[in-house]
Short mmCIF file of C-alpha atoms in Angstrom, two decimals:
data_model
loop_
_atom_site.label_atom_id
_atom_site.label_comp_id
_atom_site.label_asym_id
_atom_site.label_seq_id
_atom_site.Cartn_x
_atom_site.Cartn_y
_atom_site.Cartn_z
CA MET A 743 17.55 -6.41 -12.72
CA LYS A 744 16.41 -4.93 -16.15
CA ASN A 745 13.79 -2.78 -16.86
CA ILE A 746 10.97 -3.91 -18.50
CA LYS A 747 11.00 -3.36 -22.31
CA LEU A 748 7.61 -1.80 -22.83
CA PRO A 749 6.81 -1.92 -26.41
CA PHE A 750 8.00 1.27 -28.35
CA ALA A 751 3.70 3.01 -27.57
CA TRP A 752 3.21 2.21 -24.87
CA TYR A 753 7.55 3.39 -23.85
CA TYR A 754 6.78 6.38 -24.46
CA LEU A 755 3.69 7.15 -23.22
CA ALA A 756 5.40 5.85 -19.95
CA ILE A 757 7.49 8.38 -20.81
CA ALA A 758 4.76 10.97 -21.09
CA LEU A 759 2.97 10.37 -18.38
CA SER A 760 6.32 10.26 -15.70
CA VAL A 761 5.89 6.61 -15.86
CA HIS A 762 8.50 4.65 -15.06
CA PRO A 763 8.96 1.24 -16.29
CA ALA A 764 9.77 -1.27 -12.47
CA ASN A 765 12.54 -3.22 -11.98
CA VAL A 766 11.68 -6.86 -12.80
CA VAL A 767 12.95 -9.78 -14.34
CA ILE A 768 10.20 -11.59 -16.60
CA ALA A 769 11.47 -15.39 -16.86
CA GLN A 770 12.43 -17.00 -20.53
CA ALA A 771 9.51 -19.09 -21.58
CA ALA A 772 6.31 -19.23 -24.37
CA ALA A 773 4.40 -15.33 -24.30
CA PRO A 774 0.95 -15.49 -21.97
CA SER A 775 -1.72 -15.44 -24.18
CA THR A 776 -2.92 -11.79 -21.70
CA VAL A 777 -0.67 -8.75 -21.72
CA LEU A 778 -1.15 -6.86 -18.84
CA ASN A 779 -0.12 -3.36 -17.72
CA VAL A 780 -0.57 -3.06 -14.03
CA VAL A 781 0.84 -0.15 -11.95
CA TYR A 782 2.16 0.82 -8.77
CA SER A 783 2.52 4.15 -6.67
CA ASN A 784 4.35 2.68 -3.24
CA VAL A 785 8.14 1.37 -3.15
CA SER A 786 8.01 -0.32 0.56
CA VAL A 787 7.53 -3.46 1.90
CA SER A 788 3.31 -2.88 1.18
CA ALA A 789 3.85 -3.00 -2.55
CA ALA A 790 5.73 -6.72 -2.15
CA PRO A 791 2.72 -8.83 -2.30
CA LEU A 792 3.29 -7.95 -6.05
CA TRP A 793 6.97 -8.38 -6.89
CA VAL A 794 6.83 -11.27 -5.18
CA THR A 795 3.40 -12.74 -6.99
CA GLN A 796 5.56 -11.48 -10.48
CA GLU A 797 8.59 -12.94 -9.88
CA ALA A 798 7.97 -16.04 -8.40
CA GLY A 799 6.03 -16.48 -12.08
CA ILE A 800 2.03 -16.67 -10.40
CA PHE A 801 0.63 -14.58 -12.45
CA ARG A 802 2.37 -16.14 -15.72
CA LYS A 803 1.01 -19.48 -14.10
CA HIS A 804 -2.53 -17.45 -14.41
CA SER A 805 -1.82 -16.49 -17.84
CA LEU A 806 -1.05 -13.00 -17.93
CA ASP A 807 2.19 -11.19 -19.02
CA ALA A 808 2.13 -8.80 -16.64
CA ARG A 809 3.97 -5.52 -17.15
CA LEU A 810 4.66 -3.79 -13.79
CA SER A 811 6.13 -0.57 -14.17
CA PHE A 812 6.14 2.34 -11.32
CA ALA A 813 4.43 5.91 -11.10
CA ARG A 814 4.84 7.91 -8.32
CA GLY A 815 2.15 9.07 -5.58
CA THR A 816 -0.94 10.64 -7.77
CA LEU A 817 0.26 9.66 -10.89
CA ALA A 818 -0.77 6.12 -10.80
CA ALA A 819 -4.11 7.24 -10.57
CA GLN A 820 -3.69 9.51 -13.14
CA ALA A 821 -1.78 6.82 -15.70
CA MET A 822 -5.11 4.99 -14.92
CA ILE A 823 -7.75 7.34 -16.23
CA ALA A 824 -5.40 8.73 -19.42
CA GLY A 825 -6.05 4.86 -20.25
CA SER A 826 -3.02 3.27 -19.63
CA PHE A 827 -3.04 1.07 -17.01
CA PRO A 828 -6.62 -1.01 -16.44
CA VAL A 829 -4.90 -2.10 -12.66
CA GLY A 830 -3.65 -0.35 -10.37
CA MET A 831 -2.05 -0.70 -6.52
CA VAL A 832 -2.84 3.30 -5.94
CA SER A 833 -3.78 5.06 -2.79
CA SER A 834 -7.80 5.09 -1.97
CA SER A 835 -7.22 8.86 -1.75
CA ASN A 836 -6.33 9.12 -4.86
CA ILE A 837 -9.71 6.67 -5.85
CA VAL A 838 -12.12 8.90 -4.11
CA THR A 839 -10.57 12.36 -5.90
CA SER A 840 -10.25 10.69 -8.90
CA ASN A 841 -14.06 9.97 -8.89
CA LEU A 842 -14.87 13.30 -7.38
CA ALA A 843 -12.93 14.12 -11.42
CA GLY A 844 -15.72 12.45 -12.55
CA ALA A 845 -13.20 9.54 -13.78
CA ARG A 846 -14.76 6.07 -12.92
CA ILE A 847 -11.90 3.76 -11.44
CA VAL A 848 -13.09 1.22 -8.50
CA LEU A 849 -10.88 -0.18 -5.70
CA VAL A 850 -11.67 -4.24 -6.35
CA ALA A 851 -9.05 -5.40 -3.44
CA GLY A 852 -8.19 -4.22 -0.24
CA LEU A 853 -4.56 -5.14 0.22
CA ILE A 854 -3.42 -3.24 3.58
CA ASN A 855 -6.91 -2.67 5.19
CA LYS A 856 -4.75 -1.33 8.26
CA MET A 857 -2.97 1.33 10.35
CA VAL A 858 0.87 0.35 9.29
CA TYR A 859 2.26 2.65 11.66
CA ALA A 860 4.32 2.64 15.10
CA LEU A 861 3.88 5.84 17.25
CA VAL A 862 8.10 6.94 17.32
CA THR A 863 9.51 9.01 20.34
CA ALA A 864 12.32 11.06 21.36
CA ARG A 865 14.91 9.76 23.13
CA ASP A 866 14.24 10.89 26.50
CA ILE A 867 10.12 10.22 26.02
CA THR A 868 8.76 6.88 27.22
CA THR A 869 5.48 7.72 28.94
CA ALA A 870 1.79 8.78 27.24
CA ALA A 871 1.99 11.79 30.01
CA GLN A 872 5.16 13.41 28.50
CA ILE A 873 3.79 14.03 25.01
CA ARG A 874 1.24 16.49 26.27
CA GLY A 875 2.07 19.62 24.72
CA LYS A 876 4.65 18.33 22.06
CA LYS A 877 4.88 18.69 18.75
CA MET A 878 4.65 15.44 16.07
CA GLY A 879 5.15 15.08 12.71
CA ILE A 880 3.80 14.43 9.89
CA SER A 881 3.86 14.70 6.14
CA SER A 882 0.91 17.20 5.27
CA PHE A 883 -2.14 18.27 7.21
CA GLY A 884 -5.09 15.75 5.36
CA ALA A 885 -2.96 13.15 5.35
CA SER A 886 -2.56 9.55 6.40
CA SER A 887 -0.23 10.46 8.43
CA GLU A 888 -1.80 12.51 10.11
CA THR A 889 -5.29 10.55 10.73
CA ALA A 890 -1.73 7.98 12.18
CA THR A 891 -1.32 10.50 14.89
CA ARG A 892 -4.76 11.61 15.63
CA PHE A 893 -5.29 7.52 16.02
CA ALA A 894 -2.38 6.84 18.34
CA VAL A 895 -3.09 10.26 20.93
CA LYS A 896 -6.45 8.77 21.08
CA GLU A 897 -5.30 5.03 21.56
CA LEU A 898 -2.37 7.39 24.07
CA GLY A 899 -5.78 8.35 26.07
CA LEU A 900 -5.19 12.38 25.55
CA ASP A 901 -6.26 14.41 22.76
CA PRO A 902 -4.69 14.91 19.63
CA ASP A 903 -6.18 19.07 18.87
CA ARG A 904 -6.15 19.87 22.88
CA ASP A 905 -2.80 17.69 23.71
CA ILE A 906 -0.10 18.33 21.09
CA ILE A 907 1.03 20.27 18.47
CA MET A 908 1.74 19.16 14.51
CA LEU A 909 4.03 20.55 12.17
CA GLN A 910 3.85 20.13 8.71
CA VAL A 911 7.31 18.18 8.24
CA GLY A 912 7.60 15.43 5.21
CA ASN A 913 8.36 12.55 4.47
CA SER A 914 10.00 9.82 6.45
CA ALA A 915 13.27 10.78 6.34
CA GLU A 916 12.52 13.47 6.58
CA ARG A 917 10.67 13.55 9.78
CA PHE A 918 13.57 11.53 11.29
CA ALA A 919 15.67 14.26 10.49
CA ALA A 920 13.84 16.56 12.57
CA LEU A 921 13.52 14.56 15.59
CA ALA A 922 17.50 13.55 15.77
CA SER A 923 17.79 17.70 15.63
CA GLY A 924 14.80 18.35 18.51
CA ARG A 925 12.22 19.56 15.79
CA ILE A 926 10.11 17.56 17.04
CA GLU A 927 9.97 15.34 19.57
CA GLY A 928 7.68 12.52 17.52
CA MET A 929 6.36 10.91 14.00
CA LEU A 930 5.04 7.51 13.18
CA ALA A 931 6.37 5.82 11.25
CA GLU A 932 6.54 2.70 8.74
CA PRO A 933 7.41 -1.12 10.40
CA ALA A 934 10.46 -0.94 7.77
CA ASP A 935 11.52 2.22 10.08
CA VAL A 936 11.12 0.81 13.58
CA ILE A 937 14.39 -1.36 13.75
CA ARG A 938 16.10 2.11 12.72
CA ALA A 939 14.29 4.17 14.68
CA LYS A 940 15.03 1.51 17.76
CA LYS A 941 19.10 1.94 16.73
CA GLU A 942 19.45 5.45 17.22
CA GLY A 943 17.70 5.62 20.57
CA PHE A 944 14.52 6.45 20.23
CA ASN A 945 11.67 4.91 21.61
CA ILE A 946 8.51 3.20 20.08
CA LEU A 947 5.70 4.71 22.25
CA LEU A 948 2.86 2.84 20.41
CA ASP A 949 2.42 0.03 17.16
CA LEU A 950 -0.73 0.55 15.48
CA THR A 951 0.36 -2.40 13.70
CA THR A 952 -0.92 -4.53 16.66
CA ARG A 953 -4.61 -2.02 17.86
CA GLY A 954 -6.49 -3.89 14.98
CA ILE A 955 -7.18 -0.27 13.87
CA GLU A 956 -9.64 -0.15 10.18
CA TYR A 957 -8.00 1.92 7.92
CA GLN A 958 -7.99 1.01 3.46
CA SER A 959 -4.44 2.33 3.12
CA GLY A 960 -3.19 -0.41 -0.18
CA ALA A 961 -5.14 -0.83 -2.81
CA ILE A 962 -5.98 -2.46 -6.09
CA ALA A 963 -7.90 -0.82 -8.54
CA MET A 964 -9.28 -1.08 -12.04
CA THR A 965 -11.16 0.92 -14.49
CA GLU A 966 -14.89 -0.11 -14.80
CA ASN A 967 -14.60 -0.43 -18.21
CA PHE A 968 -12.08 -3.48 -18.40
CA ILE A 969 -13.90 -5.51 -15.31
CA ARG A 970 -16.76 -4.38 -17.57
CA ASP A 971 -15.16 -5.64 -20.95
CA GLN A 972 -12.51 -8.14 -20.23
CA ARG A 973 -13.69 -9.81 -16.68
CA GLU A 974 -11.92 -13.20 -17.39
CA THR A 975 -8.65 -11.00 -17.49
CA ALA A 976 -9.25 -9.10 -14.32
CA LEU A 977 -10.15 -12.86 -12.59
CA ASN A 978 -7.23 -13.68 -13.60
CA PHE A 979 -5.02 -10.75 -12.28
CA LEU A 980 -6.66 -11.01 -8.46
CA ARG A 981 -6.94 -15.22 -8.35
CA ALA A 982 -2.92 -14.64 -8.88
CA LEU A 983 -2.52 -11.52 -6.86
CA CYS A 984 -4.19 -14.15 -4.13
CA GLU A 985 -1.67 -16.68 -4.64
CA GLY A 986 0.87 -13.90 -4.06
CA VAL A 987 0.09 -12.81 -1.30
CA HIS A 988 -0.36 -16.41 0.24
CA TYR A 989 2.85 -17.10 -1.29
CA PHE A 990 4.64 -14.03 0.87
CA LYS A 991 2.84 -15.12 4.34
CA MET A 992 4.78 -18.76 3.57
CA ARG A 993 8.27 -17.81 2.07
CA ARG A 994 9.46 -15.45 4.96
CA GLU A 995 13.65 -15.86 3.31
CA GLU A 996 12.21 -15.75 -1.12
CA SER A 997 9.75 -12.81 0.37
CA VAL A 998 12.51 -11.06 2.13
CA ARG A 999 14.82 -11.51 -1.20
CA VAL A 1000 12.13 -10.09 -3.61
CA ALA A 1001 12.07 -6.65 -1.86
CA ALA A 1002 15.59 -6.28 -1.45
CA LYS A 1003 15.76 -6.47 -5.31
CA TYR A 1004 12.95 -3.53 -5.40
CA LEU A 1005 13.64 -1.61 -2.43
CA LYS A 1006 18.13 -1.70 -3.76
CA SER A 1007 18.67 -1.98 -0.11
CA ALA A 1008 20.74 -4.51 1.81
CA ASN A 1009 18.90 -3.97 5.13
CA SER A 1010 17.53 -7.63 5.07
CA GLU A 1011 17.08 -7.03 8.60
CA ALA A 1012 14.51 -3.77 8.24
CA ILE A 1013 13.06 -5.30 5.31
CA SER A 1014 12.68 -9.21 7.54
CA TYR A 1015 10.75 -6.74 10.09
CA SER A 1016 9.22 -5.43 7.80
CA TRP A 1017 7.46 -8.82 6.19
CA GLN A 1018 6.98 -10.54 9.48
CA VAL A 1019 5.13 -7.35 10.36
CA HIS A 1020 3.17 -7.05 6.86
CA ALA A 1021 2.63 -11.06 6.56
CA GLU A 1022 1.38 -11.45 10.59
CA ARG A 1023 -1.41 -8.44 11.11
CA LEU A 1024 -2.09 -6.57 7.64
CA LEU A 1025 -2.36 -8.36 4.78
CA PRO A 1026 -5.65 -10.18 4.96
CA ALA A 1027 -6.17 -13.23 2.87
CA LYS A 1028 -9.04 -12.56 0.88
CA LEU A 1029 -8.97 -9.25 -0.19
CA TYR A 1030 -11.76 -6.87 1.11
CA PRO A 1031 -11.40 -3.52 1.41
CA THR A 1032 -12.97 -2.18 4.79
CA THR A 1033 -16.09 -0.20 4.33
CA LYS A 1034 -14.87 1.45 8.26
CA GLY A 1035 -11.81 1.99 6.65
CA MET A 1036 -12.49 3.22 3.69
CA LEU A 1037 -14.12 5.69 4.94
CA VAL A 1038 -11.87 7.10 6.78
CA VAL A 1039 -9.87 8.08 3.83
CA ILE A 1040 -13.06 9.03 2.55
CA ARG A 1041 -12.85 11.91 6.11
CA GLU A 1042 -9.01 12.86 5.28
CA VAL A 1043 -10.03 13.26 1.84
CA ALA A 1044 -12.97 15.54 2.44
CA GLN A 1045 -10.59 17.76 4.61
CA ARG A 1046 -9.23 18.95 0.92
CA HIS A 1047 -11.98 18.84 -0.57
CA PRO A 1048 -15.20 18.79 0.96
CA ALA A 1049 -17.52 17.09 -1.37
CA ALA A 1050 -16.07 14.40 -0.82
CA ALA A 1051 -17.65 13.73 2.34
CA SER A 1052 -20.71 13.05 -0.17
CA ILE A 1053 -19.63 10.30 -1.37
CA SER A 1054 -20.18 6.62 0.59
CA PRO A 1055 -17.31 3.79 0.32
CA ASP A 1056 -19.93 1.27 -1.43
CA GLN A 1057 -19.80 4.23 -4.76
CA LEU A 1058 -15.95 3.05 -4.67
CA PHE A 1059 -16.64 -0.60 -4.21
CA ASP A 1060 -16.47 -3.46 -6.39
CA THR A 1061 -16.18 -7.09 -4.77
CA SER A 1062 -17.54 -8.69 -7.67
CA LEU A 1063 -14.35 -10.06 -8.68
CA ILE A 1064 -12.78 -11.33 -5.34
CA GLU A 1065 -16.70 -12.35 -4.12
CA GLU A 1066 -16.76 -14.79 -6.74
CA ILE A 1067 -13.40 -15.52 -6.14
CA ASP A 1068 -13.65 -16.00 -2.89
CA ARG A 1069 -17.33 -18.68 -3.56
CA SER A 1070 -15.98 -21.05 -5.47
CA GLY A 1071 -13.75 -22.07 -2.49
CA PHE A 1072 -9.74 -21.10 -4.64
CA ILE A 1073 -8.77 -18.94 -1.35
CA ASP A 1074 -9.31 -21.47 0.99
CA ARG A 1075 -7.42 -24.18 -1.11
CA LEU A 1076 -4.48 -22.26 -0.81
CA TYR A 1077 -4.42 -22.10 2.59
CA GLN A 1078 -5.49 -25.86 3.57
#
């Protein structure tokens, strides 16, 4: 794959912001009327609907020349605040912290509105009772992995404050290493990692993706200026993404192939399983955000930034775009 070739000014601005052009392929066709720079912060199957929308030519169909770029973690929201990208697929927690700092980027669509994790335990732990007193690995306190661990433990009828010990271990790979070494006895894994866990003999004690627990995970954000000044372009982006989600849900083989390309992975089994979980359990057809799920995120952020406790989801949402698209019947027609 070849990197996007941004105009010189954009390319050097991307370097300055540590934003790296995404590996995407743009078809050789007449340039659409509107160039739109879009940033995303997560390289996982959760981002695949965005990649599929690009690769299937759906953005072009909606008169957009979408330029996708990857910026890790908080850098994506920072790039939006700096004015480099009017649209982004970013962490909901970064939307909260950005607004705390006075930046006005708003959540316009909820891409993943449910918990995406499964609880993986050591080979000798097969029941809920056996995790009592055991060490559970999370990335860091206040992160989604801590929240998900608490949900999982409660679902098993235990108290996360009394019945387990949470250790800050790091990312998924670091948690797997800690589990394999015996440093921890449990961890939360994303769908693509579940296949690996099973193959290595670990147990899947609880799959939160089957419980329908609301949590605003994947979010589409836009700057308020962009929505106000270029509303039709904003609508075209969301229409295209709604169509891309439909494509992702209905075309397994093509979607898995695109995800493998962006992930640079040959593990089609893991990607296929992750596609199934996302398509069947996690991705809504209508991309409304979840108020209940956003409240959970706000409580997470408030552990690190107490001022976040005074924020309500309504202050962070602008659902007018998805509501307009929904009222038009566009989404319903996709699924007829």
